[in-house]
C-alpha cells in the first residue's frame, strides 16, 4: 500500500503543489517546510506521532 510519504514525494518532484498541500492539511502539517513534512509523514508511516518526530528532528535527534 502506498503511503502519503510516497505520494507527497512524487507530487513534490512533479511540481503538483496542490496535491502536496492536500496531504499536508490531511495530517495537520500544512505550513511546515517540505523537509519537516517528510519527517512527519515518515513518522506516520511508522505508526508514530508526526509532531513529536518533527520536534525531535528539530532538536538534533534523528527523525522518527
mmCIF file of C-alpha atoms in Angstrom:
data_model
loop_
_atom_site.group_PDB
_atom_site.id
_atom_site.type_symbol
_atom_site.label_atom_id
_atom_site.label_comp_id
_atom_site.label_asym_id
_atom_site.label_seq_id
_atom_site.Cartn_x
_atom_site.Cartn_y
_atom_site.Cartn_z
ATOM 1 C CA UNK A 1 0.000 0.000 0.000
ATOM 2 C CA UNK A 2 1.328 3.415 -0.941
ATOM 3 C CA UNK A 3 1.882 5.817 1.941
ATOM 4 C CA UNK A 4 1.231 9.538 1.949
ATOM 5 C CA UNK A 5 5.003 9.956 2.231
ATOM 6 C CA UNK A 6 5.404 8.257 -1.166
ATOM 7 C CA UNK A 7 2.545 10.266 -2.673
ATOM 8 C CA UNK A 8 3.954 13.501 -1.232
ATOM 9 C CA UNK A 9 7.432 12.802 -2.584
ATOM 10 C CA UNK A 10 6.128 12.016 -6.070
ATOM 11 C CA UNK A 11 3.896 15.097 -6.050
ATOM 12 C CA UNK A 12 6.757 17.328 -4.893
ATOM 13 C CA UNK A 13 9.070 16.058 -7.643
ATOM 14 C CA UNK A 14 6.353 16.514 -10.265
ATOM 15 C CA UNK A 15 5.541 20.021 -9.048
ATOM 16 C CA UNK A 16 1.986 19.147 -8.012
ATOM 17 C CA UNK A 17 1.842 21.647 -5.185
ATOM 18 C CA UNK A 18 -1.928 21.311 -4.719
ATOM 19 C CA UNK A 19 -1.519 17.593 -4.018
ATOM 20 C CA UNK A 20 1.276 18.341 -1.551
ATOM 21 C CA UNK A 21 -0.877 20.900 0.269
ATOM 22 C CA UNK A 22 -3.781 18.443 0.391
ATOM 23 C CA UNK A 23 -1.584 15.800 2.046
ATOM 24 C CA UNK A 24 -0.095 18.370 4.452
ATOM 25 C CA UNK A 25 -3.569 19.536 5.502
ATOM 26 C CA UNK A 26 -4.806 15.960 5.951
ATOM 27 C CA UNK A 27 -2.101 15.371 8.559
ATOM 28 C CA UNK A 28 -2.077 18.846 10.162
ATOM 29 C CA UNK A 29 1.364 19.549 8.671
ATOM 30 C CA UNK A 30 0.347 22.456 6.433
ATOM 31 C CA UNK A 31 2.734 25.380 6.782
ATOM 32 C CA UNK A 32 5.792 23.328 7.649
ATOM 33 C CA UNK A 33 8.654 23.337 5.138
ATOM 34 C CA UNK A 34 8.820 20.204 2.953
ATOM 35 C CA UNK A 35 11.777 18.784 4.891
ATOM 36 C CA UNK A 36 9.738 18.734 8.095
ATOM 37 C CA UNK A 37 6.610 17.495 6.348
ATOM 38 C CA UNK A 38 8.560 14.456 5.184
ATOM 39 C CA UNK A 39 9.778 13.844 8.743
ATOM 40 C CA UNK A 40 6.168 13.928 9.925
ATOM 41 C CA UNK A 41 4.912 11.716 7.119
ATOM 42 C CA UNK A 42 7.688 9.199 7.758
ATOM 43 C CA UNK A 43 6.651 9.070 11.412
ATOM 44 C CA UNK A 44 3.031 8.471 10.420
ATOM 45 C CA UNK A 45 4.117 5.648 8.105
ATOM 46 C CA UNK A 46 5.871 4.070 11.111
ATOM 47 C CA UNK A 47 2.827 4.499 13.355
ATOM 48 C CA UNK A 48 4.342 7.370 15.339
ATOM 49 C CA UNK A 49 3.145 10.881 16.167
ATOM 50 C CA UNK A 50 4.306 13.333 13.479
ATOM 51 C CA UNK A 51 4.683 16.445 15.630
ATOM 52 C CA UNK A 52 6.793 14.596 18.193
ATOM 53 C CA UNK A 53 9.047 13.353 15.390
ATOM 54 C CA UNK A 54 9.372 16.885 13.999
ATOM 55 C CA UNK A 55 10.246 18.273 17.441
ATOM 56 C CA UNK A 56 12.852 15.563 17.950
ATOM 57 C CA UNK A 57 14.314 16.218 14.498
ATOM 58 C CA UNK A 58 14.485 19.975 15.135
ATOM 59 C CA UNK A 59 16.214 19.396 18.456
ATOM 60 C CA UNK A 60 19.026 17.408 16.895
ATOM 61 C CA UNK A 61 17.596 13.913 17.204
ATOM 62 C CA UNK A 62 17.132 11.523 14.362
ATOM 63 C CA UNK A 63 13.815 11.629 12.558
ATOM 64 C CA UNK A 64 11.019 9.256 13.511
#
